Structures are given as C-alpha cells and as structure tokens.
C-alpha cells in the first residue's frame, strides 16, 4: 500500500499526557504500517475530553485517508472515544448482541460477576465492521466515512496488537490495494561504533535512494535498517539484498544477526553448534550475563550456571581466587578476571568460563576510575586472557554494556575457532 495513503494515529488517554504510561502503541503501529507502504503524517496524543476529541477527530476526517484511534473504548465514564467519534462520523451507536454475549461469557469463564458499565464495551457504530478481540473484551471497529477509513482499537497494547495482526492490517490492505510494497531488513552489528560504521559506508549512505540506509544506535550495539519500495515484495527484497551484499563486503565481520536477533541468541546458537558449555563469574554485572542467556529456550544445554561474587570474600573463598592476586593486583584487575574465569569453568564443569569485574561507579575503587571493566575468558585447552574496557555512563549503563561486551568478546572468539 502507500503512495497516496495519508495516515494518522490518535492515542486517547489522559494518562498518556501525564507521562504515566508511554505511547508504545503508536510506535508499533507506525513501524508495521511502514512495512505495508503506508505513510504516517501525524501522531497525536489527546486527553479524555469530549470537546478536544471532537475537534481533533474532525480535523483528522478532513486531512487523512486512514485514521487509527487507540484507547478510550473502555467501560468507564471517561472513555469518550465512541461518543465523540459518533458525532463527527454521524454514525449512531448501538449495543451489539454478539459482542455483549462474548463479554458475558468472558466473565463467566473467569468466575466473576460483570458490573453494568461493561455493557458500554459492546457499543459499536452503525455500519461498522467488527474487528474481533480474542484476548480482551472491547472489539476493534472499522468505519468508512466519505473517503476516510477509521479504525478504532482498545488502548491495551496486547489487545490492540492481536486485533491489528488478525484483522486490522488485512482490512487496511483490502481498502487500499495496489500500493507499492515495502521490504525492510535490519542488520545488527557488534564491536563497531556508529561513527566508524557510517565512515565505512559513507558513500553508500550518501548515494542511497532505494533502498534507504538508516543507521540506528542502541545500548552497546548498532543496527542498519534497509528499506526498499518496489512493484512487488520480491523485487523490493532483491533491492535490499543487493545493498546488503555491498555492506557485507566492507563490514561483514561485525554483523551478528538480522531483524529481531539478539547477540545472546547468536552466541547461544554458536555454543550449541560447537557443543560447548559455559558458566560465568559475575562481580560487577550481578548475574545479568547468565540471566540473558537463560531467558532463551534450551539454554540448559549450554549454560551450567553462574556465581555472583560481589564481595571480595566470595571471590577468595568460593571461587578460590588466590589471596596473593587480590592483595597484589586488586579485584579490579586482569589477573583477578583471568583467575575468576578459569576457576568458575572448573568448579561448574564447563568448557568455557567468562568473568566480569570492574567499577560501576559513581566512585572509584582501588584507584580505578568508574567505568573500568575487565572481562576474562577461558576456553578449555587454551590460554585464558582478560581484556580491559572503559565504558561511559551511569551505573546501570556500565553494567548493561559490560554484559554486551562479554557477549561481543565471546562471539568474535567462538566465530573464528573450529572446536
């Protein structure tokens, strides 16, 4: 879809304006619509106020081909989306029997009694198509008014997504067919900074047209989104693949995955493929490295466990880091990181041991400045080593980025070796 379709998203709810919750719905819908080739021209957030709602809805009706409204369909008195839209769209509201039955059975199944105000959630516009809500009560609705298609959705993200995936996007596609499809792919990089990446690809980025090349930086890693438009999805895919190939030739060593991939998933697959087990000794990171690994299904096949060794005594007594190392080099040192990595692998009977020790901040420790991090790596049969990193940011950022660095170190080490 797309070339001529002007879309806007309206999020209704005073709590959004007060910053009590983030407007994640608009972000998600925009991202998905972009893949369908729909251009979003406006995002609005508006409180639960009848007069303001009617004036915004009236403006949207005049300027957009597609209006998606989230929120304000609930059972309470401040849920005013239906009433305000009814006035602007000149569509009376009635109680839909089938929706009412669904709501009643929802309460019966959960053994609860329904308060009368829940009847409000079964009220729909005359002439609207109902978009079924399989995970909640208020259904979505699609209404055509003159040249504009309106989609009304509940504000609960889980419900909104389920309705859009199941019926909303197909409905929009049927209403606005024959638009140029879009194909988008994300390349994920680790171990190269955003400025270095842009420097390596600067001629490609400045010559970009179709596909577009958009670098995006997040905590400790970088991504590039490639997006192409063409007369068919296959053609758009081919355009993306050609540019991807050029990028790969220059900086392919730093690409660890695509789209929704995470660095821990990529490392997990490598460990599995090479039949290696890992355990971690975590001082600075407090268990975050292992936590990220064990959230993945099947992690028990590669992860034996971890030791959170925050106190010096735990490093000495449980991990048996020699007292001499600690008294001579300190806990924030290469020697300590190496000893932690070797000993945790041996104690937890793993092929690989990884360790994290450092200064999260804000104060310095043992004369080492905040952001100093040592990551130790031991692979059975190889010489252990540790690397020092300086990480900027507050306590949380230092810890999160240290975990990312650990995965980066592992990824580059495992990738090159044939175990």
Coordinates of C-alpha atoms in Angstrom, one line a residue:
X1 CA 0.0 0.0 0.0
X2 CA 1.1 3.5 0.4
X3 CA 1.9 6.0 -2.3
X4 CA -1.1 8.1 -1.9
X5 CA -2.4 6.9 1.5
X6 CA -2.1 9.6 4.2
X7 CA -2.4 8.0 7.6
X8 CA -2.6 9.4 11.2
X9 CA -2.6 7.8 14.6
X10 CA -4.5 9.2 17.5
X11 CA -3.9 7.9 21.0
X12 CA -6.6 8.7 23.5
X13 CA -6.0 8.8 27.3
X14 CA -5.1 11.5 29.9
X15 CA -2.6 9.0 31.5
X16 CA -0.5 9.2 28.3
X17 CA -0.4 13.0 28.5
X18 CA 0.6 12.8 32.2
X19 CA 3.5 10.5 31.2
X20 CA 2.2 7.7 33.4
X21 CA 2.4 5.3 30.5
X22 CA 4.3 5.6 27.2
X23 CA 2.6 5.7 23.9
X24 CA 4.1 2.4 22.6
X25 CA 1.0 1.7 20.5
X26 CA 1.7 4.5 18.0
X27 CA 5.3 3.4 17.7
X28 CA 4.3 -0.2 17.0
X29 CA 1.5 0.6 14.5
X30 CA 3.8 3.1 12.6
X31 CA 6.5 0.5 12.3
X32 CA 4.1 -2.1 10.9
X33 CA 2.3 0.3 8.6
X34 CA 5.6 1.4 7.1
X35 CA 6.2 -2.2 6.0
X36 CA 2.8 -2.1 4.3
X37 CA 3.9 1.1 2.5
X38 CA 1.6 3.4 4.4
X39 CA 2.9 6.9 5.2
X40 CA 2.1 8.3 8.6
X41 CA 1.7 12.1 8.6
X42 CA 0.5 12.8 12.1
X43 CA 0.8 11.3 15.6
X44 CA -1.5 12.9 18.3
X45 CA -1.9 12.2 22.0
X46 CA -5.1 13.6 23.5
X47 CA -6.8 13.5 26.9
X48 CA -10.2 12.2 27.8
X49 CA -12.0 15.4 26.9
X50 CA -15.1 15.4 24.7
X51 CA -14.6 18.9 23.1
X52 CA -11.0 18.3 22.3
X53 CA -11.7 14.8 20.9
X54 CA -14.4 16.1 18.6
X55 CA -12.2 18.9 17.2
X56 CA -9.3 16.5 16.6
X57 CA -11.5 13.9 15.0
X58 CA -13.0 16.5 12.7
X59 CA -9.5 17.6 11.7
X60 CA -8.4 14.0 11.1
X61 CA -11.5 13.3 8.9
X62 CA -10.6 16.3 6.7
X63 CA -6.9 15.6 6.3
X64 CA -6.3 11.8 6.3
X65 CA -7.3 8.7 4.3
X66 CA -6.7 6.4 7.2
X67 CA -7.2 7.3 10.9
X68 CA -6.3 4.8 13.6
X69 CA -7.5 5.6 17.1
X70 CA -6.3 3.7 20.2
X71 CA -7.8 3.9 23.6
X72 CA -11.0 5.4 25.1
X73 CA -13.2 2.4 24.4
X74 CA -13.3 1.1 27.9
X75 CA -16.3 0.8 30.3
X76 CA -15.8 4.0 32.4
X77 CA -17.3 7.5 32.1
X78 CA -14.0 9.0 30.9
X79 CA -13.9 6.6 27.9
X80 CA -15.3 9.1 25.4
X81 CA -13.9 8.0 22.1
X82 CA -17.1 6.4 20.8
X83 CA -19.3 9.4 21.7
X84 CA -17.0 12.0 20.2
X85 CA -16.5 9.9 17.0
X86 CA -20.2 9.2 16.7
X87 CA -20.8 13.0 16.5
X88 CA -18.1 13.6 13.8
X89 CA -18.8 10.5 11.7
X90 CA -22.6 10.9 12.0
X91 CA -22.8 7.3 13.0
X92 CA -25.3 6.3 15.7
X93 CA -24.0 3.8 18.4
X94 CA -25.9 0.6 19.3
X95 CA -25.2 -2.3 21.6
X96 CA -24.1 -5.3 19.5
X97 CA -25.6 -8.5 20.8
X98 CA -22.8 -10.9 19.8
X99 CA -20.2 -8.7 21.4
X100 CA -22.3 -8.5 24.5
X101 CA -22.5 -12.3 24.6
X102 CA -18.7 -12.5 24.3
X103 CA -18.2 -10.1 27.2
X104 CA -20.7 -12.0 29.4
X105 CA -19.0 -15.3 28.6
X106 CA -15.6 -13.8 29.4
X107 CA -16.9 -13.0 32.9
X108 CA -18.5 -16.4 33.3
X109 CA -15.3 -18.2 32.3
X110 CA -13.3 -16.3 34.9
X111 CA -16.0 -16.8 37.6
X112 CA -16.6 -13.1 38.0
X113 CA -19.7 -11.1 38.0
X114 CA -20.0 -8.3 35.4
X115 CA -20.5 -4.7 36.5
X116 CA -23.2 -3.0 34.4
X117 CA -20.8 -0.4 33.0
X118 CA -19.1 -3.2 31.0
X119 CA -22.1 -3.1 28.6
X120 CA -20.5 0.0 27.2
X121 CA -17.8 -2.1 25.7
X122 CA -20.3 -3.8 23.4
X123 CA -21.4 -0.5 21.9
X124 CA -20.4 -0.1 18.2
X125 CA -21.1 2.3 15.4
X126 CA -23.9 1.6 12.9
X127 CA -22.5 0.2 9.7
X128 CA -19.1 -0.6 11.3
X129 CA -17.2 -3.8 10.7
X130 CA -16.3 -5.5 14.0
X131 CA -12.6 -6.5 14.4
X132 CA -12.7 -9.4 16.9
X133 CA -10.8 -9.1 20.1
X134 CA -9.7 -12.6 21.1
X135 CA -7.6 -11.5 24.1
X136 CA -9.9 -9.0 25.8
X137 CA -13.4 -7.5 25.8
X138 CA -13.9 -4.3 23.7
X139 CA -13.7 -5.2 20.0
X140 CA -12.0 -3.1 17.4
X141 CA -14.1 -1.4 14.7
X142 CA -13.6 -0.3 11.1
X143 CA -15.8 2.5 9.8
X144 CA -15.8 4.2 6.4
X145 CA -16.8 7.9 6.3
X146 CA -16.7 9.6 2.9
X147 CA -13.1 8.9 1.7
X148 CA -11.6 8.1 5.1
X149 CA -11.2 4.7 6.8
X150 CA -11.4 4.8 10.6
X151 CA -10.0 2.0 12.7
X152 CA -10.9 2.1 16.5
X153 CA -8.8 -0.1 18.8
X154 CA -8.6 -0.7 22.6
X155 CA -5.6 1.0 24.2
X156 CA -4.3 -2.1 25.9
X157 CA -1.2 -3.0 23.8
X158 CA -1.7 -6.8 23.9
X159 CA -5.3 -6.4 22.7
X160 CA -4.5 -3.8 20.1
X161 CA -1.7 -5.9 18.6
X162 CA -3.8 -9.0 18.4
X163 CA -6.7 -7.2 16.7
X164 CA -4.4 -5.5 14.2
X165 CA -2.5 -8.7 13.3
X166 CA -5.6 -10.7 12.9
X167 CA -8.0 -8.3 11.2
X168 CA -6.7 -4.7 11.2
X169 CA -3.8 -4.9 8.7
X170 CA -5.7 -7.2 6.3
X171 CA -8.6 -4.8 6.4
X172 CA -6.4 -1.8 5.6
X173 CA -4.7 -3.7 2.8
X174 CA -8.1 -4.6 1.2
X175 CA -9.2 -1.0 1.5
X176 CA -6.1 0.5 -0.1
X177 CA -4.8 -2.1 -2.6
X178 CA -2.3 -1.6 -5.3
X179 CA 0.3 0.3 -3.3
X180 CA 4.0 -0.3 -3.7
X181 CA 5.1 -2.9 -1.2
X182 CA 8.0 -2.3 1.1
X183 CA 10.6 -4.7 2.3
X184 CA 12.7 -3.8 5.3
X185 CA 15.5 -5.6 6.9
X186 CA 17.6 -4.9 9.9
X187 CA 21.3 -5.8 10.0
X188 CA 22.7 -6.0 13.5
X189 CA 26.4 -5.1 14.3
X190 CA 28.5 -5.5 17.4
X191 CA 32.1 -4.4 18.0
X192 CA 32.0 -1.4 15.7
X193 CA 30.7 2.1 16.8
X194 CA 28.1 4.1 14.9
X195 CA 30.5 6.7 13.7
X196 CA 33.0 4.1 12.4
X197 CA 30.2 2.2 10.7
X198 CA 29.0 5.4 9.0
X199 CA 32.5 6.2 8.0
X200 CA 33.0 2.8 6.3
X201 CA 29.7 3.1 4.4
X202 CA 29.6 6.9 3.9
X203 CA 29.5 6.7 0.0
X204 CA 26.7 4.2 0.1
X205 CA 24.7 6.2 2.6
X206 CA 25.1 9.5 0.7
X207 CA 24.1 7.8 -2.6
X208 CA 21.1 6.0 -1.1
X209 CA 17.7 6.3 -2.6
X210 CA 16.1 2.9 -2.9
X211 CA 16.7 1.1 -0.6
X212 CA 17.3 3.7 2.1
X213 CA 20.0 3.1 4.6
X214 CA 19.3 4.2 8.2
X215 CA 21.9 3.6 11.0
X216 CA 20.4 3.2 14.5
X217 CA 22.4 3.0 17.7
X218 CA 21.3 1.4 20.9
X219 CA 22.9 0.4 24.1
X220 CA 26.3 -1.1 23.1
X221 CA 25.4 -2.1 19.6
X222 CA 24.5 -0.6 16.2
X223 CA 21.9 -1.6 13.5
X224 CA 21.2 -0.6 10.0
X225 CA 17.7 -0.6 8.6
X226 CA 17.5 -1.2 4.8
X227 CA 14.1 -0.4 3.3
X228 CA 13.2 -0.7 -0.4
X229 CA 10.0 0.1 -2.3
X230 CA 9.1 -1.8 -5.5
X231 CA 6.2 -3.0 -7.5
X232 CA 6.4 -6.4 -5.8
X233 CA 7.7 -7.6 -2.5
X234 CA 10.1 -10.0 -4.4
X235 CA 11.6 -7.0 -6.3
X236 CA 11.9 -5.0 -3.1
X237 CA 13.7 -7.9 -1.4
X238 CA 16.1 -8.1 -4.3
X239 CA 17.0 -4.4 -4.0
X240 CA 17.6 -4.9 -0.2
X241 CA 19.8 -8.0 -0.8
X242 CA 22.0 -6.2 -3.3
X243 CA 22.8 -3.3 -0.9
X244 CA 23.2 -5.8 2.0
X245 CA 25.8 -7.6 -0.1
X246 CA 27.8 -4.3 -0.5
X247 CA 27.6 -3.6 3.2
X248 CA 28.7 -7.1 4.0
X249 CA 31.8 -6.9 1.8
X250 CA 33.0 -4.0 3.9
X251 CA 31.9 -4.6 7.5
X252 CA 30.5 -8.2 7.4
X253 CA 32.8 -9.2 10.2
X254 CA 30.8 -7.2 12.6
X255 CA 27.3 -8.4 11.5
X256 CA 26.0 -10.9 14.1
X257 CA 22.3 -11.2 13.0
X258 CA 19.2 -9.7 11.5
X259 CA 15.8 -8.2 12.4
X260 CA 14.8 -9.5 15.9
X261 CA 18.1 -11.4 16.6
X262 CA 19.9 -10.6 19.8
X263 CA 23.6 -11.1 20.5
X264 CA 22.9 -13.6 23.2
X265 CA 20.8 -15.7 20.8
X266 CA 23.6 -15.7 18.3
X267 CA 26.2 -16.7 20.9
X268 CA 23.7 -19.4 22.2
X269 CA 23.5 -20.9 18.7
X270 CA 27.3 -20.9 18.4
X271 CA 27.7 -22.6 21.7
X272 CA 25.1 -25.2 20.8
X273 CA 26.6 -25.8 17.3
X274 CA 30.1 -26.3 18.8
X275 CA 28.8 -28.4 21.7
X276 CA 30.3 -26.1 24.3
X277 CA 29.1 -25.4 27.9
X278 CA 29.6 -22.1 29.7
X279 CA 29.5 -20.7 33.2
X280 CA 30.1 -17.1 34.4
X281 CA 31.7 -15.5 37.4
X282 CA 29.9 -12.1 37.8
X283 CA 31.0 -9.4 40.2
X284 CA 30.2 -6.1 38.5
X285 CA 27.3 -7.5 36.4
X286 CA 25.5 -9.2 39.3
X287 CA 24.1 -12.2 37.3
X288 CA 23.0 -10.2 34.2
X289 CA 25.1 -12.2 31.8
X290 CA 23.6 -15.6 32.9
X291 CA 20.1 -14.0 33.1
X292 CA 20.2 -13.0 29.5
X293 CA 21.3 -16.5 28.4
X294 CA 18.8 -18.5 30.5
X295 CA 15.8 -16.5 29.1
X296 CA 16.4 -18.4 25.9
X297 CA 14.6 -21.7 25.4
X298 CA 17.0 -24.6 25.6
X299 CA 19.7 -22.6 27.5
X300 CA 20.3 -25.5 29.9
X301 CA 22.0 -27.4 27.1
X302 CA 24.8 -24.7 27.1
X303 CA 24.7 -22.9 30.4
X304 CA 25.8 -24.7 33.5
X305 CA 25.3 -21.8 35.8
X306 CA 26.9 -18.8 37.4
X307 CA 28.4 -17.3 40.5
X308 CA 27.6 -13.8 41.6
X309 CA 30.8 -13.0 43.5
X310 CA 30.2 -9.4 44.5
X311 CA 32.2 -9.4 47.8
X312 CA 36.0 -9.9 47.9
X313 CA 35.5 -12.8 50.4
X314 CA 33.3 -14.7 47.9
X315 CA 36.0 -14.3 45.2
X316 CA 38.5 -15.7 47.6
X317 CA 36.6 -18.4 49.4
X318 CA 34.1 -19.7 46.9
X319 CA 35.9 -19.1 43.6
X320 CA 39.3 -19.6 45.2
X321 CA 41.0 -16.6 43.6
X322 CA 44.4 -16.6 45.2
X323 CA 44.7 -14.1 48.1
X324 CA 48.1 -13.1 46.6
X325 CA 46.4 -12.0 43.3
X326 CA 43.9 -9.9 45.2
X327 CA 46.4 -8.3 47.6
X328 CA 49.0 -7.6 44.8
X329 CA 46.7 -6.7 41.8
X330 CA 43.3 -6.0 43.4
X331 CA 39.9 -7.3 42.5
X332 CA 39.6 -4.9 39.5
X333 CA 42.5 -6.4 37.5
X334 CA 43.4 -8.6 34.6
X335 CA 44.8 -11.2 36.9
X336 CA 41.7 -11.4 39.0
X337 CA 39.4 -11.6 35.9
X338 CA 41.5 -14.4 34.5
X339 CA 41.5 -16.4 37.7
X340 CA 37.7 -15.9 38.1
X341 CA 37.1 -17.2 34.5
X342 CA 39.3 -20.3 34.9
X343 CA 38.0 -21.2 38.3
X344 CA 34.3 -20.8 37.5
X345 CA 34.7 -23.1 34.5
X346 CA 36.5 -25.7 36.6
X347 CA 34.1 -25.5 39.6
X348 CA 31.0 -25.6 37.4
X349 CA 32.5 -28.2 35.0
X350 CA 32.1 -26.1 31.9
X351 CA 34.3 -25.9 28.8
X352 CA 34.2 -22.1 28.9
X353 CA 34.4 -19.6 31.8
X354 CA 33.7 -15.9 31.5
X355 CA 34.2 -13.3 34.2
X356 CA 33.2 -9.7 34.9
X357 CA 34.9 -7.5 37.4
X358 CA 35.0 -3.7 37.4
X359 CA 33.8 -0.4 38.8
X360 CA 30.2 0.5 38.0
X361 CA 30.6 3.9 39.7
X362 CA 30.0 6.6 40.8
X363 CA 33.1 6.3 42.9
X364 CA 36.4 4.8 42.1
X365 CA 37.6 1.5 43.5
X366 CA 41.2 0.5 44.2
X367 CA 42.3 3.6 42.4
X368 CA 40.4 2.5 39.2
X369 CA 38.0 5.0 37.7
X370 CA 34.3 4.4 37.3
X371 CA 33.6 2.5 34.0
X372 CA 36.8 0.4 34.2
X373 CA 35.8 -3.2 33.3
X374 CA 37.8 -6.4 33.0
X375 CA 36.3 -9.3 31.2
X376 CA 38.1 -12.7 31.5
X377 CA 37.6 -15.6 29.1
X378 CA 38.9 -19.1 29.5
X379 CA 38.2 -21.9 27.0
X380 CA 39.3 -25.4 27.9
X381 CA 42.7 -26.2 26.3
X382 CA 43.5 -22.6 25.5
X383 CA 45.4 -19.8 27.4
X384 CA 43.0 -17.7 29.4
X385 CA 43.0 -13.9 28.8
X386 CA 41.2 -10.8 30.0
X387 CA 40.5 -7.5 28.3
X388 CA 40.1 -4.1 29.8
X389 CA 37.3 -1.8 28.7
X390 CA 36.3 1.8 29.6
X391 CA 32.6 2.2 29.5
X392 CA 30.9 5.6 29.8
X393 CA 27.6 6.1 31.5
X394 CA 25.8 5.7 34.8
X395 CA 25.9 2.5 37.0
X396 CA 23.2 0.7 35.1
X397 CA 24.7 1.6 31.7
X398 CA 28.1 0.4 32.7
X399 CA 26.7 -2.9 33.9
X400 CA 24.5 -3.4 30.8
X401 CA 27.2 -2.5 28.4
X402 CA 29.7 -4.8 30.2
X403 CA 27.3 -7.7 29.6
X404 CA 27.1 -6.7 25.9
X405 CA 30.9 -6.6 25.7
X406 CA 31.1 -10.0 27.2
X407 CA 28.8 -11.4 24.5
X408 CA 30.7 -9.5 21.9
X409 CA 34.0 -11.0 23.1
X410 CA 32.6 -14.5 23.1
X411 CA 31.0 -14.0 19.7
X412 CA 34.2 -13.0 18.0
X413 CA 36.2 -15.6 19.8
X414 CA 33.9 -18.5 19.0
X415 CA 33.3 -17.5 15.4
X416 CA 36.9 -17.8 14.4
X417 CA 37.6 -21.2 16.1
X418 CA 36.8 -24.7 15.0
X419 CA 36.0 -26.6 18.1

